[in-house]
Amino acid sequence: MSKQISSVWTREPRPARTPGRSREEIVRATLELLDAEGLDGLSMRKLGARLGSGATTIYWYVENKDELLELAYDHVWGQIALPVPEELGWRDTITTFAHSMRRVMLFHPWVGSLIGRLPALGPNALSMSDRLRKAFALAGFEGLDIDYANAALTAYVFGTVIPEIAWQSSMGGEELDQESMKETFRHVARDFPDLLERLTEINDKVSDTDTLRETSFAFGLTTVLDGLEARLRS
Amino acid sequence: MSKQISSVWTREPRPARTPGRSREEIVRATLELLDAEGLDGLSMRKLGARLGSGATTIYWYVENKDELLELAYDHVWGQIALPVPEELGWRDTITTFAHSMRRVMLFHPWVGSLIGRLPALGPNALSMSDRLRKAFALAGFEGLDIDYANAALTAYVFGTVIPEIAWQSSMGGEELDQESMKETFRHVARDFPDLLERLTEINDKVSDTDTLRETSFAFGLTTVLDGLEARLRS
DNA sequence: ACCTGAACACCGTTCAAGT
DNA sequence: ACCTGAACACCGTTCAAGT
């Protein structure tokens, strides 16, 4: 007795008959709630209220909350720029894509917690995968190497942006007190003088943390792309 | 009025006076529960029961559930191998470290959901950071480039392992039905023939998904390291 | 066919009261 | 100083009952 994958995308949606009550309507309201209040702010009761219905009405259109999140999840992937590799060349395609992906994720921070929690089988996620693989094939990768290159790139973007989201939302729009931050570092890193020196150097040198993170992202992206080129030449 | 960072590591622990009741005891029980039942399986009530106390007793030793998770989190980082860069050379140091990090994370899958949700200011997390930066300094990076290189590497590992954890736990020990899996792909990817071809090629070529993921991880790690070397030469 | 509210089995956290 | 249980304000989901 082996397991089956379970996803909204394997089921046909209920037809929309009642006006203002459909999968699309529900997804729209879900996205509004997620963008406004984050993942913790989304509850079936609140969503019901926003839709002007009972909370349990939603279960007619969707099997459970995770399916709802799958729908919202895929909607976000749909907002990422997907250049055409044949026009732009593989390296610029990937670069444009990666920066766009980062921006979209930072704009919908709740996706960070969904990566690795939900399957990504929606049309937008698949279209993204498809386009990326085409870019890597154009670059010269063959067979499984296409998938490996694809995995390496998306891993880098996910792995960068997920902690960025954390940073962003831990500040919650407010400024982080520079002095108490330094004080915290001094306390927790008291046994690691070299590390402490690096952290304070960053703090002193960089006034704008946004551009610091942007620069760091670009550095790593170049690193991954250079590494892939090295592999193509060998 | 600006914000302050909040973390267990900024507060001194309550002294352990009652036998079998201390921060350490509580962390031990928390880890047991997390490893056994995952993040969703951890509740203050269950933890209390395991400790032979009321659920709310825990609040004497810890401010809230997140602080508890911070403690468990850092414990996991303590299990990662940290080779000495001066002995092994920077590239082998990083390679060993990265593989160890991946193994430890896959063994405690619940850490996946904590990355980017909690600050990593514990001694083990800092010791890891410290050692990694030393390796990159030894490699020849200077100033902020040390931090960028460090960020790129950890991003790659996080970004790879987080989806791996999802995959692993979605199967929950059981075999995934090969046929119904193919069927699902055929259905959801019906508009992406090239992608579908790639997915079925992977399915057919690779019998052992564990080694596939291992190979993919090694490929990406080499990519990142090659990219960093390219940067050092330029 | 679609929607409802009550009910179930949970949560994290607060707090007054106990020893 | 340390521990307790009751209580509060929530959850996601099930289901019998309504239209």
Coordinates of C-alpha atoms in Angstrom, one line a residue, chain A residues 66-234:
Chain A
D66 CA -3.5 23.7 2.6
E67 CA -5.3 23.5 -0.7
L68 CA -6.2 27.1 -0.3
L69 CA -2.6 27.9 0.3
E70 CA -1.5 25.9 -2.7
L71 CA -3.7 28.2 -4.8
A72 CA -2.4 31.4 -3.3
Y73 CA 1.1 30.0 -3.6
D74 CA 0.9 29.4 -7.3
H75 CA -0.7 32.8 -7.9
V76 CA 2.5 34.4 -6.6
W77 CA 4.8 32.4 -9.0
G78 CA 2.7 33.8 -11.7
Q79 CA 4.0 37.3 -11.0
I80 CA 7.6 36.5 -11.7
A81 CA 9.2 37.8 -14.9
L82 CA 10.0 34.9 -17.4
P83 CA 12.2 36.3 -20.2
V84 CA 12.6 34.2 -23.3
P85 CA 16.0 32.6 -23.3
E86 CA 16.4 32.6 -27.1
E87 CA 16.1 36.4 -27.1
L88 CA 18.1 37.3 -24.1
G89 CA 20.6 34.5 -23.8
W90 CA 20.7 32.1 -21.0
R91 CA 22.8 34.1 -18.5
D92 CA 20.7 37.3 -18.7
T93 CA 17.5 35.3 -18.7
I94 CA 18.5 33.6 -15.4
T95 CA 19.8 36.9 -13.9
T96 CA 16.5 38.7 -14.7
F97 CA 14.5 35.8 -13.5
A98 CA 16.4 35.5 -10.2
H99 CA 16.1 39.2 -9.3
S100 CA 12.4 39.2 -10.2
M101 CA 11.8 36.1 -8.1
R102 CA 13.5 37.7 -5.1
R103 CA 11.5 40.9 -5.5
V104 CA 8.2 39.1 -5.7
M105 CA 9.0 36.9 -2.7
L106 CA 9.9 39.9 -0.6
F107 CA 6.6 41.5 -1.6
H108 CA 4.6 38.4 -0.5
P109 CA 6.7 37.4 2.5
W110 CA 4.3 34.6 3.5
V111 CA 5.5 32.5 0.6
G112 CA 8.7 32.0 2.5
S113 CA 7.0 29.7 5.0
L114 CA 5.3 27.7 2.2
I115 CA 8.4 26.6 0.3
G116 CA 9.0 23.1 1.3
R117 CA 5.6 22.8 3.0
L118 CA 3.4 22.5 0.0
P119 CA 3.9 20.8 -3.4
A120 CA 4.4 23.3 -6.2
L121 CA 2.3 21.7 -9.0
G122 CA 0.3 24.7 -10.1
P123 CA 0.5 26.0 -13.7
N124 CA 2.6 29.0 -12.8
A125 CA 5.2 27.0 -10.9
L126 CA 5.4 24.5 -13.7
S127 CA 5.7 27.3 -16.3
M128 CA 8.6 28.7 -14.3
S129 CA 10.3 25.3 -14.1
D130 CA 9.8 24.8 -17.8
R131 CA 11.3 28.1 -18.8
L132 CA 14.3 27.7 -16.5
R133 CA 15.1 24.3 -17.9
K134 CA 14.9 25.7 -21.4
A135 CA 17.4 28.4 -20.5
F136 CA 19.8 25.8 -19.1
A137 CA 19.4 23.6 -22.1
L138 CA 20.2 26.5 -24.3
A139 CA 23.3 27.2 -22.2
G140 CA 24.5 23.7 -23.2
F141 CA 23.5 21.5 -20.3
E142 CA 22.2 18.0 -21.2
G143 CA 20.1 15.3 -19.5
L144 CA 20.1 15.4 -15.7
D145 CA 22.6 18.3 -15.7
I146 CA 19.7 20.5 -16.7
D147 CA 17.8 19.5 -13.6
Y148 CA 20.9 19.9 -11.4
A149 CA 21.6 23.4 -12.7
N150 CA 17.9 24.3 -12.2
A151 CA 18.0 22.9 -8.7
A152 CA 21.2 24.8 -7.8
L153 CA 19.8 28.1 -9.0
T154 CA 16.4 27.9 -7.3
A155 CA 18.1 26.6 -4.1
Y156 CA 20.3 29.7 -4.1
V157 CA 17.4 32.1 -4.5
F158 CA 15.2 30.3 -1.9
G159 CA 18.0 30.1 0.5
T160 CA 18.9 33.7 0.2
V161 CA 15.4 35.1 0.3
I162 CA 13.9 33.0 3.1
P163 CA 16.3 34.5 5.7
E164 CA 15.8 37.9 4.1
I165 CA 12.1 37.7 4.7
A166 CA 12.7 36.8 8.3
W167 CA 14.9 39.8 8.8
Q168 CA 12.4 42.1 7.1
S169 CA 9.5 40.9 9.1
S170 CA 11.3 40.8 12.4
M171 CA 11.7 44.5 12.0
G172 CA 8.1 44.9 11.0
G173 CA 8.6 48.2 9.3
E174 CA 10.2 49.8 12.3
E175 CA 13.8 50.8 12.5
L176 CA 16.0 48.4 14.4
D177 CA 17.7 50.2 17.2
Q178 CA 21.4 50.4 16.0
E179 CA 22.8 50.7 19.5
S180 CA 20.9 48.0 21.2
M181 CA 21.6 45.8 18.2
K182 CA 25.3 46.3 18.7
E183 CA 24.9 45.7 22.4
T184 CA 23.1 42.4 21.6
F185 CA 26.0 41.3 19.3
R186 CA 28.5 42.2 22.0
H187 CA 26.7 40.1 24.5
V188 CA 25.9 36.9 22.4
A189 CA 29.2 36.9 20.4
R190 CA 31.4 37.7 23.4
D191 CA 33.3 34.4 22.9
F192 CA 33.8 34.9 19.1
P193 CA 36.0 38.1 18.8
D194 CA 36.7 37.6 15.1
L195 CA 33.0 37.2 14.3
L196 CA 32.1 40.2 16.5
E197 CA 34.6 42.3 14.6
R198 CA 33.1 41.3 11.3
L199 CA 29.6 42.0 12.5
T200 CA 30.5 45.5 13.8
E201 CA 32.4 46.2 10.6
I202 CA 29.3 45.5 8.6
N203 CA 27.2 47.6 11.0
D204 CA 29.6 50.6 10.7
K205 CA 30.4 50.4 7.0
V206 CA 26.9 49.9 5.8
S207 CA 24.2 52.4 6.5
D208 CA 21.6 51.0 4.2
T209 CA 20.8 47.3 4.9
D210 CA 18.6 47.1 1.8
T211 CA 21.4 47.7 -0.6
L212 CA 23.7 45.5 1.4
R213 CA 21.4 42.6 0.9
E214 CA 20.9 43.4 -2.7
T215 CA 24.7 43.5 -3.2
S216 CA 25.0 40.2 -1.4
F217 CA 22.3 38.6 -3.5
A218 CA 24.0 39.8 -6.7
F219 CA 27.4 38.5 -5.5
G220 CA 26.0 35.0 -4.9
L221 CA 24.1 34.9 -8.1
T222 CA 27.2 35.8 -10.1
T223 CA 29.0 33.1 -8.1
V224 CA 26.4 30.4 -9.1
L225 CA 26.4 31.5 -12.7
D226 CA 30.2 31.5 -12.9
G227 CA 30.2 28.1 -11.4
L228 CA 27.8 26.8 -14.0
E229 CA 29.9 28.3 -16.8
A230 CA 32.9 26.6 -15.4
R231 CA 31.1 23.3 -15.6
L232 CA 30.1 24.0 -19.2
R233 CA 33.6 24.6 -20.2
S234 CA 35.0 21.4 -18.7

